[in-house]
Amino acid sequence: MASDQTRSAILAAAERLYADRGFGDVTLRDIVAEANVNLAAVNYHFGSKDELIAELFVTRSIQTNRERLNELRAAEENGGGRASIEDIMRALVGPTLRGCLGPDREGSTAARFMIRASIESVPPIRRIKNREVDHLRKFAAAMRRAMPASSDTELYWGLHFALAMAHHTIREKERLLRLSEGKCDLDDVRGIIDRVVTVSVMALTMGDVPSKPAPRTVAMHGRLTRQDL
Amino acid sequence: MASDQTRSAILAAAERLYADRGFGDVTLRDIVAEANVNLAAVNYHFGSKDELIAELFVTRSIQTNRERLNELRAAEENGGGRASIEDIMRALVGPTLRGCLGPDREGSTAARFMIRASIESVPPIRRIKNREVDHLRKFAAAMRRAMPASSDTELYWGLHFALAMAHHTIREKERLLRLSEGKCDLDDVRGIIDRVVTVSVMALTMGDVPSKPAPRTVAMHGRLTRQDL
DNA sequence: TTGCATTTCAAACATTTGTATGAAACTATC
DNA sequence: GATAGTTTCATACAAATGTTTGAAATGCAA
């Protein structure tokens, strides 16, 4: 118990190295060298390399999920028990996008680690991801409350597409930057979140919209407003 | 030259094994065993394991790109030199989605291989993907012709989101299936393509939607279960 | 056939990797 | 301060893996 510091040194070093160089290029020996601890310490404290990775990922996942749910709850309380679909989507994609694209992304090893985890998808992480469906159900439930007229199918597709845009933006931001030759400003996180939320809401309200979806007057901070609309 | 058959046997076996078990779990020894060739044959014919993987991926990528461009060109010829934005998006996401979600997906090792490549993203493949921006420019150009009023920024974001939805659907189809408890029909490839195209076009046109709804209402079976991590 | 290039083969190589071991150092409790 | 439990350490282990090697086999032209 006394020497929690070895444990945390390993965790910190591992997260940093994985974030910087990816899972494929980092060995236990790299980690213990970075952490200034003995090689055997990893197996002593974590059991195995995979369990170390799993602990890293679970910790960060819980953290992200908590942020998401906090935002969702805040939106629901704000709306007297029911959040708007827009706020729900914002709570879903906001924390991740802010964490991984935010201005502190250079310093935030946590965010960079999660990006790596999203890109490389090593076995222990995949195993966890597959069990991560549960907390999405909370969002599905909130969405159902916000759009009682929509079918579950539409709802899940909307949820799915929202995550698609958020994650793909994180995963492929380099490529988008190169493709657009810098024209897509990936530092404007608020603008990106607005963009993803707007499209998500449109995707959700298109199919079975009883009333007109009322041209999105979402607060658009970026250069989103333009000629069309 | 005589023994191209060893080369192709290796390619076929490798693609099959990678498709089935992923890059992480398949060794050169597995491949040569499956191909009934000698271990050294891989290095003799391909130089290294990475070059073998690269060749597999490049071959399939070229194939997909060709399909995309064919579809794009067909749409342009059909429209007298200019394709509608809708057809452009369809040409962009159609081939991939059909290939990876299509009914022959059980038999098509090629498609399953590309899914793996998309999920696991091993170094030699990543290197290639990063140089794959060029042919997307052809789509950007077509989009520009179809929507001359739109800014390049909007255009690239639309392109990006379209790919996001397509790829994420392929990557996470298992999870979506589980999350939606089967309510999202992932065998209805045409419906999925319509969905992605519709949302993409909406994202590009920001509101003025050409009516193109295709909501599939599925009878509700099963109930959601709650559970926390 | 002879000769030359290409291809195949079995075996070995060289590393890298995660993990296990057993002793030593440390810590806390009595 | 002795003892039991915990943690650290150097080292060894075992297995896997991509790659190389040099000889044997094969194909092919003169």
Coordinates of C-alpha atoms (C1' of nucleotides) in Angstrom, one line a residue:
Chain A
M1 CA 0.0 0.0 0.0
A2 CA 2.8 2.3 0.8
S3 CA 4.2 2.2 -2.6
D4 CA 1.3 3.3 -4.7
Q5 CA 3.8 5.5 -6.3
T6 CA 5.4 2.7 -8.3
R7 CA 2.0 1.8 -9.6
S8 CA 1.1 5.3 -10.6
A9 CA 4.5 5.9 -12.1
I10 CA 3.9 2.9 -14.3
L11 CA 0.5 4.1 -15.3
A12 CA 1.7 7.6 -16.1
A13 CA 4.7 6.4 -18.1
A14 CA 2.6 3.8 -20.0
E15 CA 0.0 6.3 -20.9
R16 CA 2.5 8.8 -22.0
L17 CA 4.4 6.3 -24.2
Y18 CA 1.4 4.7 -25.6
A19 CA 0.0 8.2 -26.4
D20 CA 3.2 9.2 -28.1
R21 CA 4.3 6.1 -29.9
G22 CA 1.3 3.8 -30.1
F23 CA 0.7 0.4 -28.6
G24 CA 2.7 -1.5 -31.2
D25 CA 5.9 0.3 -30.6
V26 CA 6.0 0.4 -26.8
T27 CA 7.3 -2.6 -24.8
L28 CA 7.2 -3.2 -21.1
R29 CA 10.9 -2.4 -21.0
D30 CA 10.3 1.0 -22.5
I31 CA 7.6 1.6 -19.9
V32 CA 9.6 0.6 -16.9
A33 CA 12.6 2.6 -18.2
E34 CA 10.4 5.7 -18.5
A35 CA 9.0 5.1 -15.1
N36 CA 12.3 4.3 -13.4
V37 CA 11.0 1.1 -11.9
N38 CA 11.9 -2.6 -12.3
L39 CA 10.6 -4.7 -15.1
A40 CA 8.9 -7.1 -12.8
A41 CA 6.9 -4.3 -11.2
V42 CA 4.4 -4.4 -14.0
N43 CA 3.5 -8.0 -13.5
Y44 CA 3.5 -7.5 -9.8
H45 CA 1.2 -4.6 -9.8
F46 CA -1.0 -5.3 -12.7
G47 CA -0.7 -9.0 -13.4
S48 CA 0.1 -8.6 -17.1
K49 CA 0.7 -6.1 -19.8
D50 CA -2.9 -6.4 -21.1
E51 CA -4.3 -5.7 -17.7
L52 CA -2.2 -2.6 -17.5
I53 CA -3.6 -1.4 -20.8
A54 CA -7.1 -2.3 -19.8
E55 CA -6.8 -0.3 -16.5
L56 CA -5.6 2.7 -18.4
F57 CA -8.4 2.5 -20.9
V58 CA -11.1 1.8 -18.3
T59 CA -10.0 4.7 -16.2
R60 CA -10.2 7.1 -19.1
S61 CA -13.5 5.6 -20.4
I62 CA -15.2 6.0 -17.1
Q63 CA -13.9 9.6 -17.0
T64 CA -15.4 10.4 -20.4
N65 CA -18.6 8.6 -19.6
R66 CA -19.0 10.6 -16.4
E67 CA -18.5 13.9 -18.3
R68 CA -21.0 12.9 -20.8
L69 CA -23.6 11.9 -18.3
N70 CA -22.9 15.0 -16.2
E71 CA -23.6 17.2 -19.3
L72 CA -26.7 15.2 -20.1
R73 CA -28.0 15.5 -16.5
A74 CA -27.3 19.2 -16.5
A75 CA -29.2 19.6 -19.7
E76 CA -32.1 17.6 -18.4
E77 CA -32.3 19.6 -15.2
N78 CA -32.1 22.8 -17.1
G79 CA -35.0 21.7 -19.3
G80 CA -37.1 20.6 -16.4
G81 CA -36.5 16.9 -16.7
R82 CA -36.4 16.7 -20.4
A83 CA -33.4 17.8 -22.5
S84 CA -33.6 18.9 -26.1
I85 CA -32.3 16.5 -28.6
E86 CA -29.7 19.0 -29.5
D87 CA -28.4 19.2 -26.0
I88 CA -28.4 15.5 -25.8
M89 CA -26.2 15.1 -28.8
R90 CA -24.0 17.8 -27.5
A91 CA -23.5 16.0 -24.3
L92 CA -22.8 12.8 -26.3
V93 CA -20.1 14.2 -28.6
G94 CA -18.9 17.3 -26.7
P95 CA -16.7 15.7 -24.1
T96 CA -14.8 13.4 -26.4
L97 CA -14.3 16.1 -29.1
R98 CA -13.2 18.7 -26.5
G99 CA -10.8 16.2 -24.9
C100 CA -9.2 15.0 -28.1
L101 CA -9.2 18.1 -30.2
G102 CA -9.0 20.7 -27.5
P103 CA -6.2 23.3 -27.2
D104 CA -4.5 21.4 -24.5
R105 CA -4.2 18.4 -26.7
E106 CA -0.5 18.7 -26.8
G107 CA -0.3 18.5 -23.1
S108 CA -3.1 16.1 -22.5
T109 CA -1.6 12.7 -22.6
A110 CA -5.0 11.3 -21.6
A111 CA -6.6 12.6 -24.7
R112 CA -3.8 11.5 -27.0
F113 CA -4.0 8.1 -25.3
M114 CA -7.6 7.8 -26.1
I115 CA -7.0 8.8 -29.7
R116 CA -4.5 6.0 -30.0
A117 CA -6.9 3.6 -28.4
S118 CA -9.4 4.6 -31.0
I119 CA -7.0 4.2 -33.9
E120 CA -5.0 1.1 -33.0
S121 CA -7.7 -0.8 -31.2
V122 CA -5.5 -3.4 -29.4
P123 CA -7.2 -6.6 -28.1
P124 CA -7.6 -5.7 -24.4
I125 CA -9.2 -2.4 -25.4
R126 CA -11.5 -4.0 -28.0
R127 CA -12.7 -6.4 -25.3
I128 CA -13.7 -3.5 -23.1
K129 CA -15.2 -1.5 -25.9
N130 CA -17.6 -4.3 -26.7
R131 CA -19.0 -4.1 -23.2
E132 CA -19.3 -0.4 -23.4
V133 CA -22.7 -0.4 -24.9
D134 CA -24.5 0.1 -21.7
H135 CA -24.0 3.7 -21.0
L136 CA -25.1 4.5 -24.6
R137 CA -28.4 3.2 -23.6
K138 CA -28.8 6.1 -21.2
F139 CA -28.5 8.4 -24.1
A140 CA -30.8 6.4 -26.2
A141 CA -33.4 6.7 -23.4
A142 CA -32.9 10.4 -23.2
M143 CA -33.3 10.7 -26.9
R144 CA -36.5 8.7 -26.8
R145 CA -37.9 11.1 -24.2
A146 CA -36.9 14.1 -26.4
M147 CA -38.3 12.6 -29.5
P148 CA -41.2 10.3 -28.5
A149 CA -42.5 10.2 -32.0
S150 CA -39.4 8.8 -33.5
S151 CA -38.9 5.1 -33.9
D152 CA -36.1 3.4 -32.1
T153 CA -34.5 2.5 -35.4
E154 CA -34.2 6.1 -36.4
L155 CA -32.9 7.0 -33.0
Y156 CA -30.2 4.4 -32.9
W157 CA -29.0 5.4 -36.4
G158 CA -28.9 9.0 -35.3
L159 CA -26.9 8.1 -32.2
H160 CA -24.6 6.0 -34.4
F161 CA -24.0 8.7 -36.9
A162 CA -23.2 11.2 -34.3
L163 CA -20.6 9.0 -32.8
A164 CA -19.3 8.3 -36.3
M165 CA -18.7 11.9 -37.1
A166 CA -17.1 12.6 -33.7
H167 CA -14.8 9.6 -33.7
H168 CA -13.9 9.9 -37.4
T169 CA -13.0 13.5 -36.9
I170 CA -10.7 12.5 -34.1
R171 CA -9.2 9.5 -35.9
E172 CA -8.7 11.2 -39.2
K173 CA -8.0 14.7 -38.3
E174 CA -4.6 14.6 -39.9
R175 CA -6.0 13.4 -43.2
L176 CA -8.8 15.9 -43.2
L177 CA -6.3 18.6 -42.6
R178 CA -4.1 17.5 -45.4
L179 CA -7.1 16.9 -47.8
S180 CA -8.5 20.3 -47.1
E181 CA -5.1 21.9 -47.1
G182 CA -5.8 23.6 -43.9
K183 CA -9.2 24.9 -44.9
C184 CA -10.9 22.8 -42.2
D185 CA -10.0 24.4 -38.9
L186 CA -9.5 21.6 -36.5
D187 CA -8.6 23.9 -33.7
D188 CA -12.1 25.4 -33.6
V189 CA -13.5 22.8 -31.3
R190 CA -16.7 24.6 -30.6
G191 CA -17.4 25.0 -34.3
I192 CA -16.7 21.3 -34.9
I193 CA -19.0 20.3 -32.0
D194 CA -21.7 22.6 -33.5
R195 CA -21.2 21.0 -36.8
V196 CA -21.5 17.5 -35.6
V197 CA -24.5 18.3 -33.4
T198 CA -26.3 20.1 -36.2
V199 CA -25.9 17.3 -38.7
S200 CA -26.8 14.7 -36.1
V201 CA -30.0 16.6 -35.2
M202 CA -30.8 16.9 -38.9
A203 CA -30.3 13.2 -39.4
L204 CA -32.6 12.5 -36.5
T205 CA -35.4 14.9 -37.5
M206 CA -35.4 14.2 -41.2
G207 CA -37.3 10.9 -41.5
D208 CA -40.4 11.1 -39.4
V209 CA -40.7 14.7 -38.7
P210 CA -44.2 15.7 -37.8
S211 CA -43.5 19.4 -37.9
K212 CA -40.8 21.2 -39.8
P213 CA -37.4 20.8 -38.1
A214 CA -37.1 24.6 -37.9
P215 CA -33.9 25.5 -39.6
R216 CA -31.2 25.0 -37.1
T217 CA -30.6 28.1 -35.1
V218 CA -28.1 26.4 -33.0
A219 CA -25.5 28.8 -31.7
M220 CA -23.0 28.6 -34.4
H221 CA -19.8 29.9 -33.2
G222 CA -17.7 29.0 -36.2
R223 CA -18.0 30.1 -39.8
L224 CA -20.8 27.7 -40.1
T225 CA -23.4 30.1 -41.2
R226 CA -23.2 31.0 -44.8
Q227 CA -24.8 31.3 -48.1
D228 CA -27.1 28.3 -47.9
L229 CA -29.9 28.4 -45.3
Chain B
M1 CA 7.8 -16.2 -63.6
A2 CA 6.7 -19.7 -63.9
S3 CA 5.7 -20.0 -60.3
D4 CA 3.3 -17.2 -59.9
Q5 CA 1.2 -19.7 -58.2
T6 CA 3.2 -19.6 -55.1
R7 CA 2.9 -15.9 -55.0
S8 CA -0.8 -15.9 -55.4
A9 CA -1.2 -18.8 -53.0
I10 CA 0.5 -16.7 -50.4
L11 CA -1.6 -13.7 -51.2
A12 CA -4.8 -15.6 -51.1
A13 CA -4.0 -17.4 -47.9
A14 CA -2.8 -14.3 -46.2
E15 CA -5.9 -12.3 -47.1
R16 CA -8.1 -15.1 -45.9
L17 CA -6.4 -15.5 -42.6
Y18 CA -6.1 -11.8 -42.0
A19 CA -9.7 -11.4 -42.8
D20 CA -10.7 -14.1 -40.4
R21 CA -8.4 -13.6 -37.5
G22 CA -6.9 -10.2 -37.8
F23 CA -3.4 -9.0 -38.2
G24 CA -2.4 -9.5 -34.7
D25 CA -3.1 -13.2 -34.5
V26 CA -1.7 -14.4 -37.8
T27 CA 2.0 -15.2 -38.3
L28 CA 3.9 -15.9 -41.4
R29 CA 4.0 -19.5 -40.3
D30 CA 0.2 -19.6 -40.3
I31 CA 0.1 -18.1 -43.7
V32 CA 2.6 -20.5 -45.3
A33 CA 0.9 -23.4 -43.7
E34 CA -2.4 -22.3 -45.2
A35 CA -0.8 -21.8 -48.5
N36 CA 1.2 -25.0 -48.5
V37 CA 4.4 -23.2 -49.3
N38 CA 7.7 -22.9 -47.6
L39 CA 8.3 -20.3 -44.9
A40 CA 11.0 -18.6 -46.9
A41 CA 8.8 -18.1 -49.8
V42 CA 7.2 -15.0 -48.3
N43 CA 10.5 -13.2 -48.0
Y44 CA 11.6 -14.4 -51.3
H45 CA 8.5 -13.2 -53.2
F46 CA 7.6 -10.1 -51.1
G47 CA 10.7 -9.1 -49.3
S48 CA 9.1 -8.9 -45.9
K49 CA 5.9 -9.4 -44.1
D50 CA 5.0 -5.7 -44.2
E51 CA 5.4 -5.6 -47.9
L52 CA 3.1 -8.5 -48.3
I53 CA 0.4 -6.7 -46.2
A54 CA 1.0 -3.6 -48.2
E55 CA 0.5 -5.3 -51.5
L56 CA -2.7 -6.9 -50.2
F57 CA -4.0 -3.6 -49.1
V58 CA -2.9 -1.6 -52.1
T59 CA -4.6 -4.1 -54.4
R60 CA -7.9 -3.8 -52.7
S61 CA -7.7 -0.1 -52.3
I62 CA -7.1 0.4 -56.0
Q63 CA -10.0 -1.8 -56.6
T64 CA -12.3 0.2 -54.4
N65 CA -11.1 3.4 -55.8
R66 CA -11.7 2.2 -59.3
E67 CA -15.3 1.3 -58.4
R68 CA -15.9 4.6 -56.9
L69 CA -14.5 6.5 -59.8
N70 CA -16.4 4.4 -62.3
E71 CA -19.6 5.1 -60.4
L72 CA -18.8 8.8 -60.3
R73 CA -18.0 8.9 -64.0
A74 CA -21.2 7.0 -64.9
A75 CA -23.1 9.6 -62.9
E76 CA -21.4 12.4 -64.6
E77 CA -22.0 11.1 -68.0
N78 CA -25.5 10.4 -67.1
G79 CA -26.0 14.0 -66.0
G80 CA -24.3 15.5 -69.1
G81 CA -21.0 16.2 -67.6
R82 CA -22.1 17.1 -64.1
A83 CA -23.4 14.7 -61.5
S84 CA -25.7 15.6 -58.7
I85 CA -24.3 15.9 -55.3
E86 CA -26.4 13.0 -54.3
D87 CA -25.0 10.8 -56.9
I88 CA -21.5 11.9 -56.0
M89 CA -21.9 10.9 -52.4
R90 CA -23.5 7.7 -53.5
A91 CA -20.4 6.9 -55.6
L92 CA -18.2 7.8 -52.7
V93 CA -19.8 5.6 -50.0
G94 CA -21.6 3.0 -52.1
P95 CA -18.8 0.7 -53.2
T96 CA -17.3 0.4 -49.7
L97 CA -20.6 -0.1 -48.0
R98 CA -21.8 -2.7 -50.6
G99 CA -18.5 -4.5 -50.4
C100 CA -18.3 -4.7 -46.6
L101 CA -21.9 -5.0 -45.7
G102 CA -23.2 -6.8 -48.7
P103 CA -24.9 -10.2 -48.7
D104 CA -21.8 -11.9 -50.0
R105 CA -19.9 -10.6 -47.0
E106 CA -19.5 -14.1 -45.6
G107 CA -17.8 -15.3 -48.8
S108 CA -16.0 -12.2 -49.7
T109 CA -12.6 -12.4 -48.0
A110 CA -11.6 -9.2 -49.8
A111 CA -14.3 -7.2 -48.0
R112 CA -13.6 -8.8 -44.7
F113 CA -10.0 -8.1 -45.1
M114 CA -10.7 -4.4 -45.7
I115 CA -12.8 -4.3 -42.6
R116 CA -9.9 -5.7 -40.6
A117 CA -7.6 -3.2 -42.2
S118 CA -10.0 -0.5 -41.2
I119 CA -10.3 -1.7 -37.6
E120 CA -6.8 -2.8 -36.7
S121 CA -4.8 -0.3 -38.8
V122 CA -1.4 -1.9 -38.7
P123 CA 1.7 0.2 -39.6
P124 CA 2.2 -0.7 -43.2
I125 CA -1.5 0.0 -43.9
R126 CA -1.4 3.2 -42.1
R127 CA 1.4 4.4 -44.2
I128 CA -0.5 3.7 -47.3
K129 CA -3.7 5.3 -46.1
N130 CA -1.9 8.5 -45.4
R131 CA -1.0 8.8 -49.1
E132 CA -4.5 8.0 -50.2
V133 CA -5.7 11.5 -50.1
D134 CA -5.3 12.0 -53.8
H135 CA -8.2 10.2 -55.2
L136 CA -10.5 11.9 -52.7
R137 CA -9.5 15.2 -54.4
K138 CA -11.3 13.9 -57.5
F139 CA -14.5 13.7 -55.4
A140 CA -13.9 17.1 -54.0
A141 CA -13.6 18.5 -57.5
A142 CA -16.8 16.8 -58.6
M143 CA -18.6 18.2 -55.5
R144 CA -17.3 21.6 -56.3
R145 CA -18.8 21.4 -59.7
A146 CA -22.1 20.2 -58.3
M147 CA -22.2 22.9 -55.6
P148 CA -20.4 25.9 -57.0
A149 CA -21.9 28.1 -54.4
S150 CA -20.5 26.2 -51.4
S151 CA -17.2 27.0 -49.9
D152 CA -14.4 24.5 -49.9
T153 CA -14.6 24.2 -46.2
E154 CA -18.2 23.1 -46.2
L155 CA -17.4 20.7 -49.0
Y156 CA -14.6 19.0 -47.2
W157 CA -16.6 18.7 -44.1
G158 CA -19.4 17.1 -46.0
L159 CA -17.0 14.7 -47.7
H160 CA -15.4 13.9 -44.3
F161 CA -18.7 13.2 -42.6
A162 CA -19.9 11.0 -45.4
L163 CA -16.8 8.8 -45.0
A164 CA -17.2 9.0 -41.3
M165 CA -20.7 7.5 -41.4
A166 CA -19.8 4.9 -43.9
H167 CA -16.6 3.7 -42.2
H168 CA -18.0 3.8 -38.8
T169 CA -20.9 1.8 -39.8
I170 CA -18.6 -0.8 -41.1
R171 CA -16.3 -0.7 -38.2
E172 CA -18.9 -0.7 -35.5
K173 CA -21.7 -2.7 -37.1
E174 CA -21.5 -5.3 -34.3
R175 CA -21.9 -2.7 -31.7
L176 CA -24.7 -1.0 -33.4
L177 CA -26.4 -4.3 -33.8
R178 CA -26.1 -5.0 -30.2
L179 CA -27.0 -1.6 -29.0
S180 CA -30.1 -1.5 -31.2
E181 CA -30.9 -5.0 -30.3
G182 CA -31.3 -5.8 -34.0
K183 CA -33.6 -2.9 -34.7
C184 CA -31.0 -1.5 -37.1
D185 CA -31.1 -3.8 -40.1
L186 CA -27.5 -4.0 -41.2
D187 CA -28.4 -6.4 -44.0
D188 CA -30.4 -3.7 -45.8
V189 CA -27.4 -2.3 -47.6
R190 CA -29.4 -0.1 -50.0
G191 CA -31.2 1.4 -47.1
I192 CA -28.0 2.1 -45.3
I193 CA -26.5 3.7 -48.4
D194 CA -29.6 5.9 -48.8
R195 CA -29.3 6.8 -45.2
V196 CA -25.7 7.9 -45.4
V197 CA -26.2 9.7 -48.6
T198 CA -29.3 11.5 -47.4
V199 CA -27.6 12.7 -44.2
S200 CA -24.4 13.6 -46.2
V201 CA -26.4 15.7 -48.6
M202 CA -28.2 17.4 -45.8
A203 CA -25.0 18.2 -44.1
L204 CA -23.8 19.7 -47.3
T205 CA -26.9 21.7 -48.1
M206 CA -27.6 22.6 -44.5
G207 CA -31.3 22.4 -44.4
D208 CA -33.0 22.6 -47.7
V209 CA -33.4 18.9 -48.0
P210 CA -34.6 17.2 -51.1
S211 CA -37.2 14.9 -49.8
K212 CA -35.6 11.5 -49.8
P213 CA -36.7 9.8 -46.6
A214 CA -36.5 6.1 -46.3
P215 CA -37.4 5.3 -42.7
R216 CA -37.7 1.7 -41.9
T217 CA -40.1 1.0 -39.1
V218 CA -39.4 -2.3 -37.5
A219 CA -41.6 -3.9 -35.0
M220 CA -40.4 -3.7 -31.5
H221 CA -39.2 -6.9 -30.1
G222 CA -37.3 -7.1 -26.8
R223 CA -36.9 -4.5 -24.2
L224 CA -33.9 -2.5 -23.2
T225 CA -32.0 -3.6 -20.2
R226 CA -30.1 -1.4 -18.0
Q227 CA -26.8 -2.1 -16.6
D228 CA -23.9 0.0 -15.4
L229 CA -20.2 -0.4 -15.9
Chain C
dT1 C1' 23.1 -33.1 -72.0
dT2 C1' 25.2 -28.9 -70.1
dG3 C1' 24.9 -24.6 -68.0
dC4 C1' 22.5 -20.8 -65.8
dA5 C1' 18.9 -18.6 -63.5
dT6 C1' 14.9 -19.1 -60.8
dT7 C1' 12.5 -21.1 -57.2
dT8 C1' 11.9 -24.1 -53.2
dC9 C1' 13.2 -26.1 -49.0
dA10 C1' 14.7 -27.3 -44.2
dA11 C1' 17.1 -25.5 -40.8
dA12 C1' 19.1 -22.1 -38.2
dC13 C1' 19.5 -17.2 -36.5
dA14 C1' 18.8 -13.4 -34.0
dT15 C1' 15.8 -10.6 -31.5
dT16 C1' 12.2 -9.3 -29.1
dT17 C1' 8.8 -10.0 -25.9
dG18 C1' 6.0 -11.0 -21.9
dT19 C1' 6.5 -13.5 -17.8
dA20 C1' 8.4 -16.1 -13.8
dT21 C1' 11.7 -16.7 -10.0
dG22 C1' 14.0 -16.3 -5.8
dA23 C1' 16.6 -13.5 -3.1
dA24 C1' 17.1 -8.9 -1.1
dA25 C1' 15.3 -4.6 0.7
dC26 C1' 11.8 -2.4 2.9
dT27 C1' 7.7 -1.6 6.1
dA28 C1' 4.7 -2.0 9.7
dT29 C1' 3.0 -4.6 13.7
dC30 C1' 3.6 -6.7 17.9
Chain D
dG1 C1' 14.0 -5.3 17.5
dA2 C1' 12.2 -9.6 15.7
dT3 C1' 8.9 -11.1 12.5
dA4 C1' 5.6 -11.4 8.8
dG5 C1' 4.0 -9.3 4.9
dT6 C1' 5.0 -6.4 1.0
dT7 C1' 7.6 -4.5 -2.5
dT8 C1' 11.7 -4.2 -5.4
dC9 C1' 15.3 -6.0 -8.0
dA10 C1' 18.5 -8.6 -11.2
dT11 C1' 18.3 -12.2 -13.9
dA12 C1' 16.7 -16.0 -16.2
dC13 C1' 13.1 -18.3 -19.0
dA14 C1' 10.5 -19.7 -22.7
dA15 C1' 8.2 -18.9 -26.5
dA16 C1' 7.2 -16.6 -30.7
dT17 C1' 8.5 -14.4 -34.8
dG18 C1' 10.5 -12.3 -38.9
dT19 C1' 14.4 -13.1 -41.5
dT20 C1' 18.5 -15.3 -43.5
dT21 C1' 21.2 -19.0 -45.4
dG22 C1' 23.0 -22.3 -48.4
dA23 C1' 22.0 -26.2 -50.5
dA24 C1' 18.7 -28.8 -53.4
dA25 C1' 15.3 -28.8 -56.9
dT26 C1' 13.3 -27.1 -61.0
dG27 C1' 12.8 -24.8 -65.4
dC28 C1' 14.7 -23.4 -69.6
dA29 C1' 17.7 -22.2 -73.3
dA30 C1' 21.6 -23.5 -76.3

